[in-house]
Amino acid sequence: MIKLNFDFSTAFSLVEMGDINDMMPKVEKAHKSLVEKTGEGNEFLGWLDSPIKVSKGVILDIQAEAEKIRNKADIYVVIGIGGSYLGSRAVIEALKHNFDSLCDDRKSPFIVYAGQTLSEDYMADLLEVLDKKDYCLTVISKSGTTLEPAIAFRILKSHLEKKYGKEDARERIIAITDKEKGALKNLAIEEGYKTYIVPNDVGGRYSLLTPVGLLPIAVAGFDIDAIVEGARLMRHHLITDNDFEHNPAWQYATYRNILYNKGKSIELMVNYLPNLQFFSEWWKQLYGESEGKNGKGLFPASVSNTTDLHSMGQYVQDGERLMFETIIHVENSNKKVKIPYDGNNYDGLNYLSTMSLTEINHKAEEGTSMAHIEGKVPQIRIGIDKLDEENLGKLVFFFEFSCGLSGYLLGVNPFDQPGVEAYKKNMFKLLEKN
Ligand code: PA5
Protein backbone atom coordinates (compact mmCIF):
# COMPACT_ATOMS: atom_id res chain seq x y z
CA MET A 1 0.00 0.00 0.00
CA ILE A 2 1.26 3.51 -0.83
CA LYS A 3 0.87 5.41 2.41
CA LEU A 4 2.14 8.79 1.23
CA ASN A 5 -0.26 11.73 1.26
CA PHE A 6 0.11 14.57 -1.20
CA ASP A 7 -1.51 17.93 -0.77
CA PHE A 8 -1.17 20.55 -3.50
CA SER A 9 -4.10 22.71 -2.42
CA THR A 10 -2.14 25.76 -1.31
CA ALA A 11 -0.02 25.77 -4.46
CA PHE A 12 -3.32 25.90 -6.31
CA SER A 13 -3.58 29.61 -5.41
CA LEU A 14 -0.98 30.25 -8.12
CA VAL A 15 -1.48 27.19 -10.30
CA GLU A 16 -4.68 27.15 -12.33
CA MET A 17 -6.46 24.23 -13.90
CA GLY A 18 -5.66 25.71 -17.31
CA ASP A 19 -1.91 25.63 -16.50
CA ILE A 20 -2.19 21.96 -15.57
CA ASN A 21 -4.17 21.10 -18.69
CA ASP A 22 -1.63 22.93 -20.87
CA MET A 23 1.19 20.94 -19.28
CA MET A 24 -0.47 17.51 -19.66
CA PRO A 25 0.66 16.60 -23.19
CA LYS A 26 4.25 17.33 -22.13
CA VAL A 27 3.86 15.25 -18.96
CA GLU A 28 2.49 12.31 -20.93
CA LYS A 29 5.41 12.56 -23.33
CA ALA A 30 7.94 12.84 -20.49
CA HIS A 31 6.44 9.81 -18.73
CA LYS A 32 6.59 7.76 -21.93
CA SER A 33 10.19 8.81 -22.64
CA LEU A 34 11.17 7.87 -19.10
CA VAL A 35 9.50 4.48 -18.79
CA GLU A 36 10.22 3.44 -22.37
CA LYS A 37 13.78 4.74 -21.97
CA THR A 38 13.73 6.73 -25.18
CA GLY A 39 14.52 10.22 -23.85
CA GLU A 40 17.75 12.17 -23.46
CA GLY A 41 20.23 10.51 -21.12
CA ASN A 42 18.51 7.13 -21.55
CA GLU A 43 21.84 5.36 -21.14
CA PHE A 44 21.56 6.26 -17.43
CA LEU A 45 18.10 4.93 -16.67
CA GLY A 46 19.18 1.74 -14.90
CA TRP A 47 17.97 3.21 -11.57
CA LEU A 48 14.38 2.91 -12.83
CA ASP A 49 14.69 -0.85 -12.40
CA SER A 50 16.95 -0.89 -9.32
CA PRO A 51 14.12 -1.90 -6.95
CA ILE A 52 13.23 -4.95 -9.04
CA LYS A 53 16.73 -5.75 -10.26
CA VAL A 54 18.57 -5.91 -6.96
CA SER A 55 18.45 -9.64 -6.41
CA LYS A 56 17.83 -11.53 -3.18
CA GLY A 57 21.35 -12.93 -3.62
CA VAL A 58 22.92 -9.47 -3.65
CA ILE A 59 20.84 -8.36 -0.65
CA LEU A 60 21.90 -11.46 1.31
CA ASP A 61 25.53 -10.94 0.34
CA ILE A 62 25.39 -7.28 1.43
CA GLN A 63 23.75 -8.28 4.72
CA ALA A 64 26.43 -10.93 5.35
CA GLU A 65 29.28 -8.46 4.65
CA ALA A 66 27.55 -5.86 6.80
CA GLU A 67 27.32 -8.37 9.65
CA LYS A 68 31.08 -9.10 9.41
CA ILE A 69 31.82 -5.37 9.61
CA ARG A 70 29.39 -4.92 12.50
CA ASN A 71 31.17 -7.69 14.40
CA LYS A 72 34.66 -6.28 14.08
CA ALA A 73 34.37 -2.50 13.83
CA ASP A 74 33.60 0.23 16.36
CA ILE A 75 33.71 2.71 13.51
CA TYR A 76 32.76 2.29 9.88
CA VAL A 77 34.19 4.85 7.45
CA VAL A 78 32.24 5.54 4.25
CA ILE A 79 34.48 7.24 1.70
CA GLY A 80 32.69 8.99 -1.16
CA ILE A 81 31.36 12.32 -2.38
CA GLY A 82 28.10 13.55 -3.97
CA GLY A 83 25.90 10.68 -5.06
CA SER A 84 28.39 8.18 -3.71
CA TYR A 85 27.61 9.05 -0.09
CA LEU A 86 24.61 11.36 0.24
CA GLY A 87 22.00 8.64 -0.31
CA SER A 88 23.20 6.28 2.39
CA ARG A 89 23.80 9.19 4.75
CA ALA A 90 20.27 10.52 4.16
CA VAL A 91 18.71 7.20 5.16
CA ILE A 92 21.11 6.46 8.04
CA GLU A 93 20.62 9.90 9.59
CA ALA A 94 16.85 9.63 9.15
CA LEU A 95 16.71 6.33 11.06
CA LYS A 96 19.52 6.52 13.59
CA HIS A 97 19.44 7.50 17.25
CA ASN A 98 19.93 11.26 17.44
CA PHE A 99 22.79 10.90 19.92
CA ASP A 100 24.26 7.61 18.77
CA SER A 101 27.84 8.71 19.44
CA LEU A 102 26.93 9.01 23.13
CA CYS A 103 25.06 5.71 23.48
CA ASP A 104 27.00 3.10 25.45
CA ASP A 105 24.75 0.23 24.35
CA ARG A 106 25.19 0.75 20.61
CA LYS A 107 24.75 -2.39 18.53
CA SER A 108 26.16 -0.92 15.32
CA PRO A 109 29.46 0.71 14.48
CA PHE A 110 29.51 4.48 14.56
CA ILE A 111 29.31 5.63 10.92
CA VAL A 112 31.66 8.41 9.80
CA TYR A 113 32.25 9.92 6.38
CA ALA A 114 35.45 10.79 4.54
CA GLY A 115 36.33 11.89 1.03
CA GLN A 116 33.47 14.41 0.97
CA THR A 117 35.80 17.27 1.98
CA LEU A 118 39.43 18.28 1.52
CA SER A 119 39.65 19.72 5.03
CA GLU A 120 42.99 18.75 6.57
CA ASP A 121 41.75 19.26 10.13
CA TYR A 122 38.78 16.96 9.44
CA MET A 123 41.11 14.21 8.23
CA ALA A 124 43.59 14.72 11.08
CA ASP A 125 40.78 14.52 13.63
CA LEU A 126 39.44 11.37 11.98
CA LEU A 127 42.87 9.69 12.05
CA GLU A 128 43.26 10.62 15.70
CA VAL A 129 39.99 8.84 16.49
CA LEU A 130 40.78 5.85 14.26
CA ASP A 131 44.12 5.37 16.04
CA LYS A 132 42.21 4.27 19.12
CA LYS A 133 39.28 2.34 17.62
CA ASP A 134 38.71 -0.73 15.51
CA TYR A 135 37.42 0.21 12.12
CA CYS A 136 36.52 -0.94 8.61
CA LEU A 137 36.04 1.15 5.53
CA THR A 138 34.17 1.20 2.25
CA VAL A 139 35.38 3.36 -0.60
CA ILE A 140 32.72 4.31 -3.15
CA SER A 141 33.51 5.95 -6.47
CA LYS A 142 31.83 5.08 -9.74
CA SER A 143 34.51 6.73 -11.86
CA GLY A 144 37.22 5.65 -9.44
CA THR A 145 39.07 8.85 -10.20
CA THR A 146 37.34 11.55 -8.14
CA LEU A 147 40.04 13.46 -6.27
CA GLU A 148 38.44 13.92 -2.84
CA PRO A 149 37.62 10.23 -2.15
CA ALA A 150 40.82 9.07 -3.90
CA ILE A 151 42.98 11.15 -1.52
CA ALA A 152 40.96 10.06 1.52
CA PHE A 153 41.31 6.41 0.50
CA ARG A 154 45.06 6.71 -0.01
CA ILE A 155 45.47 8.19 3.49
CA LEU A 156 43.10 5.76 5.22
CA LYS A 157 44.40 2.69 3.39
CA SER A 158 47.90 3.53 4.55
CA HIS A 159 46.63 4.11 8.13
CA LEU A 160 44.69 0.84 8.11
CA GLU A 161 47.68 -1.15 6.80
CA LYS A 162 49.96 0.32 9.45
CA LYS A 163 47.43 -0.43 12.16
CA TYR A 164 46.47 -4.00 11.18
CA GLY A 165 49.10 -5.16 8.69
CA LYS A 166 48.39 -5.58 4.99
CA GLU A 167 46.56 -8.93 5.24
CA ASP A 168 44.09 -7.92 7.95
CA ALA A 169 43.63 -4.47 6.37
CA ARG A 170 42.55 -6.13 3.12
CA GLU A 171 39.71 -7.86 4.98
CA ARG A 172 38.56 -4.50 6.33
CA ILE A 173 38.20 -2.77 2.98
CA ILE A 174 35.32 -2.97 0.50
CA ALA A 175 35.37 -1.06 -2.80
CA ILE A 176 32.21 -0.09 -4.69
CA THR A 177 33.03 1.02 -8.21
CA ASP A 178 32.61 0.43 -11.93
CA LYS A 179 32.45 -3.14 -13.20
CA GLU A 180 35.45 -2.80 -15.49
CA LYS A 181 37.29 0.48 -15.51
CA GLY A 182 38.83 3.21 -13.35
CA ALA A 183 41.77 3.53 -10.98
CA LEU A 184 39.79 2.17 -8.03
CA LYS A 185 38.71 -0.92 -9.97
CA ASN A 186 42.35 -1.63 -10.89
CA LEU A 187 43.51 -1.10 -7.32
CA ALA A 188 40.76 -3.37 -5.98
CA ILE A 189 41.82 -6.16 -8.36
CA GLU A 190 45.49 -5.64 -7.51
CA GLU A 191 44.86 -5.73 -3.75
CA GLY A 192 42.13 -8.39 -3.83
CA TYR A 193 39.43 -6.34 -2.10
CA LYS A 194 35.84 -7.45 -1.85
CA THR A 195 33.96 -5.31 -4.38
CA TYR A 196 30.44 -4.37 -5.35
CA ILE A 197 29.46 -2.82 -8.64
CA VAL A 198 27.89 0.54 -9.43
CA PRO A 199 25.90 -0.42 -12.53
CA ASN A 200 27.05 1.32 -15.72
CA ASP A 201 23.62 2.71 -16.38
CA VAL A 202 23.10 4.26 -12.94
CA GLY A 203 24.47 7.75 -12.20
CA GLY A 204 25.82 8.57 -8.73
CA ARG A 205 22.85 10.58 -7.50
CA TYR A 206 20.40 7.86 -8.55
CA SER A 207 22.40 5.05 -6.92
CA LEU A 208 20.87 4.83 -3.44
CA LEU A 209 19.06 1.56 -4.24
CA THR A 210 22.27 -0.17 -5.37
CA PRO A 211 25.13 -1.41 -3.13
CA VAL A 212 26.32 2.24 -3.00
CA GLY A 213 23.49 3.05 -0.61
CA LEU A 214 22.49 -0.37 0.64
CA LEU A 215 25.82 -1.56 2.10
CA PRO A 216 26.39 1.41 4.45
CA ILE A 217 22.71 1.36 5.46
CA ALA A 218 22.96 -2.36 6.29
CA VAL A 219 26.15 -1.79 8.31
CA ALA A 220 24.28 0.88 10.28
CA GLY A 221 21.80 -1.86 11.22
CA PHE A 222 18.79 -0.94 9.10
CA ASP A 223 16.49 -3.17 7.09
CA ILE A 224 17.52 -2.87 3.44
CA ASP A 225 14.86 -5.39 2.37
CA ALA A 226 12.18 -3.00 3.62
CA ILE A 227 13.78 -0.04 1.82
CA VAL A 228 13.85 -1.92 -1.47
CA GLU A 229 10.28 -3.14 -0.91
CA GLY A 230 9.08 0.44 -0.32
CA ALA A 231 10.82 1.56 -3.51
CA ARG A 232 9.37 -1.39 -5.42
CA LEU A 233 5.81 -0.51 -4.35
CA MET A 234 6.33 3.12 -5.32
CA ARG A 235 7.89 2.14 -8.65
CA HIS A 236 4.90 0.00 -9.55
CA HIS A 237 2.50 2.81 -8.64
CA LEU A 238 4.35 5.54 -10.55
CA ILE A 239 5.01 3.52 -13.67
CA THR A 240 1.55 2.03 -14.06
CA ASP A 241 -0.77 4.81 -12.84
CA ASN A 242 -0.22 7.12 -15.76
CA ASP A 243 -2.80 9.81 -15.25
CA PHE A 244 -2.61 13.12 -13.42
CA GLU A 245 -5.22 12.34 -10.80
CA HIS A 246 -3.52 9.20 -9.49
CA ASN A 247 0.17 9.74 -10.13
CA PRO A 248 1.84 11.92 -7.47
CA ALA A 249 5.06 12.18 -9.51
CA TRP A 250 3.07 13.67 -12.39
CA GLN A 251 1.50 16.09 -9.92
CA TYR A 252 4.76 17.08 -8.21
CA ALA A 253 6.68 17.50 -11.48
CA THR A 254 3.81 19.49 -13.01
CA TYR A 255 3.29 21.81 -10.05
CA ARG A 256 6.97 22.61 -9.59
CA ASN A 257 7.43 23.37 -13.29
CA ILE A 258 4.34 25.61 -13.39
CA LEU A 259 5.49 27.42 -10.26
CA TYR A 260 8.95 27.83 -11.81
CA ASN A 261 7.41 29.26 -14.99
CA LYS A 262 5.48 31.73 -12.82
CA GLY A 263 8.65 33.15 -11.30
CA LYS A 264 9.14 30.92 -8.28
CA SER A 265 12.79 30.14 -8.81
CA ILE A 266 13.54 28.53 -5.42
CA GLU A 267 12.09 25.32 -4.03
CA LEU A 268 12.54 25.07 -0.30
CA MET A 269 12.38 21.59 1.16
CA VAL A 270 10.98 21.90 4.66
CA ASN A 271 11.15 19.35 7.44
CA TYR A 272 10.30 19.51 11.11
CA LEU A 273 12.70 16.77 12.30
CA PRO A 274 16.47 17.12 12.58
CA ASN A 275 16.82 13.50 11.39
CA LEU A 276 15.65 14.66 7.96
CA GLN A 277 18.37 17.24 7.43
CA PHE A 278 20.47 14.89 5.29
CA PHE A 279 17.43 13.72 3.38
CA SER A 280 17.18 17.33 2.23
CA GLU A 281 20.90 17.31 1.34
CA TRP A 282 20.35 14.20 -0.81
CA TRP A 283 17.29 15.79 -2.44
CA LYS A 284 19.21 19.04 -3.12
CA GLN A 285 21.95 17.14 -4.93
CA LEU A 286 19.44 15.05 -6.87
CA TYR A 287 17.50 18.05 -8.14
CA GLY A 288 20.35 20.57 -8.30
CA GLU A 289 22.60 18.35 -10.38
CA SER A 290 19.76 17.01 -12.52
CA GLU A 291 18.04 20.27 -13.41
CA GLY A 292 20.50 23.13 -12.97
CA LYS A 293 21.85 23.41 -16.50
CA ASN A 294 21.57 25.44 -19.72
CA GLY A 295 20.81 28.55 -17.65
CA LYS A 296 17.68 26.90 -16.22
CA GLY A 297 16.41 25.10 -13.13
CA LEU A 298 14.79 25.66 -9.78
CA PHE A 299 17.33 26.34 -7.03
CA PRO A 300 16.82 23.62 -4.39
CA ALA A 301 17.26 24.85 -0.82
CA SER A 302 16.20 23.49 2.55
CA VAL A 303 15.29 24.39 6.10
CA SER A 304 14.87 22.30 9.22
CA ASN A 305 12.09 23.69 11.38
CA THR A 306 11.24 24.80 13.94
CA THR A 307 14.99 25.53 14.32
CA ASP A 308 15.19 27.54 11.10
CA LEU A 309 11.98 29.45 11.77
CA HIS A 310 14.24 31.41 14.11
CA SER A 311 16.74 32.16 11.34
CA MET A 312 15.43 31.79 7.76
CA GLY A 313 11.80 32.09 8.89
CA GLN A 314 11.85 35.87 8.57
CA TYR A 315 12.98 35.70 4.93
CA VAL A 316 10.51 33.00 3.96
CA GLN A 317 7.64 34.93 5.53
CA ASP A 318 8.55 38.38 4.40
CA GLY A 319 11.55 38.58 2.06
CA GLU A 320 11.57 38.56 -1.73
CA ARG A 321 8.71 36.38 -3.04
CA LEU A 322 10.88 33.87 -4.90
CA MET A 323 10.04 30.53 -3.42
CA PHE A 324 7.59 27.77 -2.87
CA GLU A 325 7.87 25.07 -0.23
CA THR A 326 7.80 21.29 -0.35
CA ILE A 327 7.01 20.12 3.16
CA ILE A 328 7.76 16.62 4.41
CA HIS A 329 5.19 15.94 7.10
CA VAL A 330 5.79 12.98 9.42
CA GLU A 331 2.59 12.06 11.26
CA ASN A 332 3.94 9.94 14.15
CA SER A 333 7.12 9.90 16.21
CA ASN A 334 8.77 6.55 16.91
CA LYS A 335 9.23 7.37 20.60
CA LYS A 336 7.14 9.22 23.18
CA VAL A 337 8.08 11.94 25.69
CA LYS A 338 5.59 13.35 28.19
CA ILE A 339 5.51 17.04 29.14
CA PRO A 340 5.14 16.99 32.95
CA TYR A 341 2.35 18.84 34.75
CA ASP A 342 3.87 21.36 37.18
CA GLY A 343 1.90 22.40 40.26
CA ASN A 344 3.55 25.85 40.35
CA ASN A 345 3.26 26.47 36.62
CA TYR A 346 5.79 29.35 36.80
CA ASP A 347 6.56 28.90 33.09
CA GLY A 348 2.85 28.89 32.23
CA LEU A 349 3.15 25.69 30.20
CA ASN A 350 0.55 23.54 31.99
CA TYR A 351 -1.85 24.08 29.09
CA LEU A 352 0.48 21.86 27.03
CA SER A 353 0.92 19.08 29.55
CA THR A 354 -1.77 16.88 28.01
CA MET A 355 -0.13 17.10 24.59
CA SER A 356 2.83 15.25 23.10
CA LEU A 357 5.81 17.07 21.61
CA THR A 358 4.77 15.71 18.21
CA GLU A 359 1.32 17.29 18.56
CA ILE A 360 2.94 20.61 19.45
CA ASN A 361 5.39 20.25 16.52
CA HIS A 362 2.42 19.65 14.21
CA LYS A 363 0.68 22.77 15.46
CA ALA A 364 3.89 24.71 14.78
CA GLU A 365 3.91 23.22 11.27
CA GLU A 366 0.23 24.08 10.70
CA GLY A 367 0.68 27.60 12.05
CA THR A 368 3.72 28.13 9.84
CA SER A 369 1.85 26.89 6.77
CA MET A 370 -1.01 29.29 7.48
CA ALA A 371 1.42 32.17 7.93
CA HIS A 372 3.27 31.28 4.72
CA ILE A 373 0.02 31.12 2.77
CA GLU A 374 -0.65 34.67 4.03
CA GLY A 375 2.91 35.49 2.97
CA LYS A 376 2.15 34.15 -0.53
CA VAL A 377 4.43 31.12 -0.37
CA PRO A 378 2.74 28.22 -2.24
CA GLN A 379 3.18 24.84 -0.62
CA ILE A 380 3.30 21.20 -1.60
CA ARG A 381 2.89 18.80 1.31
CA ILE A 382 4.05 15.20 1.32
CA GLY A 383 2.96 13.22 4.36
CA ILE A 384 4.21 9.90 5.70
CA ASP A 385 2.91 8.08 8.75
CA LYS A 386 6.34 7.61 10.35
CA LEU A 387 10.05 7.54 9.61
CA ASP A 388 10.90 3.95 8.78
CA GLU A 389 12.70 1.99 6.08
CA GLU A 390 9.67 1.30 3.89
CA ASN A 391 8.52 4.91 3.84
CA LEU A 392 12.04 6.13 3.07
CA GLY A 393 12.27 3.63 0.20
CA LYS A 394 9.02 5.04 -1.17
CA LEU A 395 10.16 8.63 -0.81
CA VAL A 396 13.52 7.91 -2.45
CA PHE A 397 11.96 6.33 -5.52
CA PHE A 398 9.24 9.00 -5.65
CA PHE A 399 11.81 11.81 -5.73
CA GLU A 400 14.04 10.00 -8.26
CA PHE A 401 11.17 9.31 -10.66
CA SER A 402 9.74 12.82 -10.26
CA CYS A 403 13.18 14.27 -10.92
CA GLY A 404 13.48 12.45 -14.24
CA LEU A 405 10.00 13.62 -15.26
CA SER A 406 10.58 17.15 -14.08
CA GLY A 407 13.91 17.47 -15.91
CA TYR A 408 12.26 16.38 -19.15
CA LEU A 409 9.46 18.93 -18.59
CA LEU A 410 12.08 21.62 -18.08
CA GLY A 411 13.81 20.56 -21.29
CA VAL A 412 17.15 19.41 -19.86
CA ASN A 413 18.92 16.07 -19.65
CA PRO A 414 18.38 15.13 -15.98
CA PHE A 415 21.02 12.41 -16.06
CA ASP A 416 24.25 14.26 -16.89
CA GLN A 417 26.30 16.79 -14.92
CA PRO A 418 28.64 18.57 -17.34
CA GLY A 419 28.88 21.61 -15.03
CA VAL A 420 30.69 19.61 -12.34
CA GLU A 421 33.73 19.31 -14.60
CA ALA A 422 34.45 23.07 -14.69
CA TYR A 423 35.96 23.33 -11.21
CA LYS A 424 37.91 20.10 -11.70
CA LYS A 425 39.60 21.41 -14.85
CA ASN A 426 40.80 24.55 -13.06
CA MET A 427 41.79 22.69 -9.89
CA PHE A 428 43.88 20.10 -11.75
CA LYS A 429 45.57 22.86 -13.74
CA LEU A 430 46.39 24.72 -10.53
CA LEU A 431 47.65 21.48 -8.98
CA GLU A 432 49.82 20.98 -12.07
CA LYS A 433 48.43 17.51 -12.71
CA ASN A 434 50.08 16.02 -15.77
O1 PA5 B 1 25.66 12.20 -8.97
C1 PA5 B 1 26.77 12.20 -9.45
O2 PA5 B 1 27.02 11.69 -10.55
C2 PA5 B 1 27.94 12.82 -8.71
O3 PA5 B 1 27.52 13.50 -7.58
C3 PA5 B 1 28.93 11.74 -8.30
O4 PA5 B 1 28.27 10.82 -7.49
C4 PA5 B 1 30.11 12.36 -7.57
O5 PA5 B 1 30.69 13.34 -8.34
C5 PA5 B 1 31.13 11.28 -7.23
O6 PA5 B 1 31.54 10.62 -8.37
P1 PA5 B 1 32.28 9.22 -8.29
O7 PA5 B 1 31.33 8.25 -7.71
O8 PA5 B 1 32.64 8.90 -9.71
O9 PA5 B 1 33.50 9.41 -7.42
Tab-separated table of N, CA and C in Angstrom, residues 3 34 66 99 101 103 143 158 183 185 201 217 243 250 273 290 307 324 383 395 434:
chain	number	residue	atom	x	y	z
A	3	LYS	N	1.398	4.564	1.349
A	3	LYS	CA	0.873	5.412	2.413
A	3	LYS	C	1.538	6.790	2.414
A	34	LEU	N	10.470	8.412	-20.267
A	34	LEU	CA	11.171	7.868	-19.105
A	34	LEU	C	10.976	6.353	-19.020
A	66	ALA	N	27.849	-6.867	5.782
A	66	ALA	CA	27.549	-5.859	6.802
A	66	ALA	C	27.701	-6.465	8.197
A	99	PHE	N	21.542	10.698	19.173
A	99	PHE	CA	22.792	10.897	19.923
A	99	PHE	C	23.599	9.601	19.935
A	101	SER	N	26.423	8.697	19.022
A	101	SER	CA	27.836	8.707	19.438
A	101	SER	C	27.952	8.644	20.954
A	103	CYS	N	25.759	6.881	22.927
A	103	CYS	CA	25.059	5.712	23.479
A	103	CYS	C	26.070	4.609	23.812
A	143	SER	N	33.435	6.483	-10.894
A	143	SER	CA	34.510	6.734	-11.861
A	143	SER	C	35.821	6.148	-11.350
A	158	SER	N	46.564	3.575	3.954
A	158	SER	CA	47.899	3.527	4.551
A	158	SER	C	47.776	3.408	6.080
A	183	ALA	N	40.617	3.802	-11.840
A	183	ALA	CA	41.770	3.528	-10.979
A	183	ALA	C	41.381	2.676	-9.771
A	185	LYS	N	38.957	0.462	-9.536
A	185	LYS	CA	38.714	-0.920	-9.970
A	185	LYS	C	40.057	-1.667	-10.070
A	201	ASP	N	24.730	1.856	-15.966
A	201	ASP	CA	23.618	2.706	-16.385
A	201	ASP	C	22.938	3.419	-15.212
A	217	ILE	N	23.960	1.368	4.674
A	217	ILE	CA	22.707	1.358	5.457
A	217	ILE	C	22.598	0.041	6.240
A	243	ASP	N	-1.893	8.669	-15.043
A	243	ASP	CA	-2.797	9.805	-15.252
A	243	ASP	C	-2.611	10.790	-14.098
A	250	TRP	N	3.582	12.760	-11.356
A	250	TRP	CA	3.071	13.670	-12.391
A	250	TRP	C	2.671	14.997	-11.749
A	273	LEU	N	11.944	17.737	11.496
A	273	LEU	CA	12.696	16.770	12.300
A	273	LEU	C	14.174	16.863	11.933
A	290	SER	N	20.556	17.520	-11.396
A	290	SER	CA	19.761	17.014	-12.522
A	290	SER	C	19.161	18.142	-13.348
A	307	THR	N	13.686	24.867	14.155
A	307	THR	CA	14.986	25.526	14.320
A	307	THR	C	15.127	26.716	13.376
A	324	PHE	N	8.704	28.579	-3.381
A	324	PHE	CA	7.595	27.773	-2.868
A	324	PHE	C	8.198	26.699	-1.989
A	383	GLY	N	3.066	13.764	3.005
A	383	GLY	CA	2.958	13.220	4.359
A	383	GLY	C	3.264	11.729	4.410
A	395	LEU	N	9.809	7.234	-0.535
A	395	LEU	CA	10.156	8.635	-0.805
A	395	LEU	C	11.326	8.732	-1.781
A	434	ASN	N	49.665	16.228	-14.364
A	434	ASN	CA	50.077	16.023	-15.770
A	434	ASN	C	49.326	14.842	-16.380
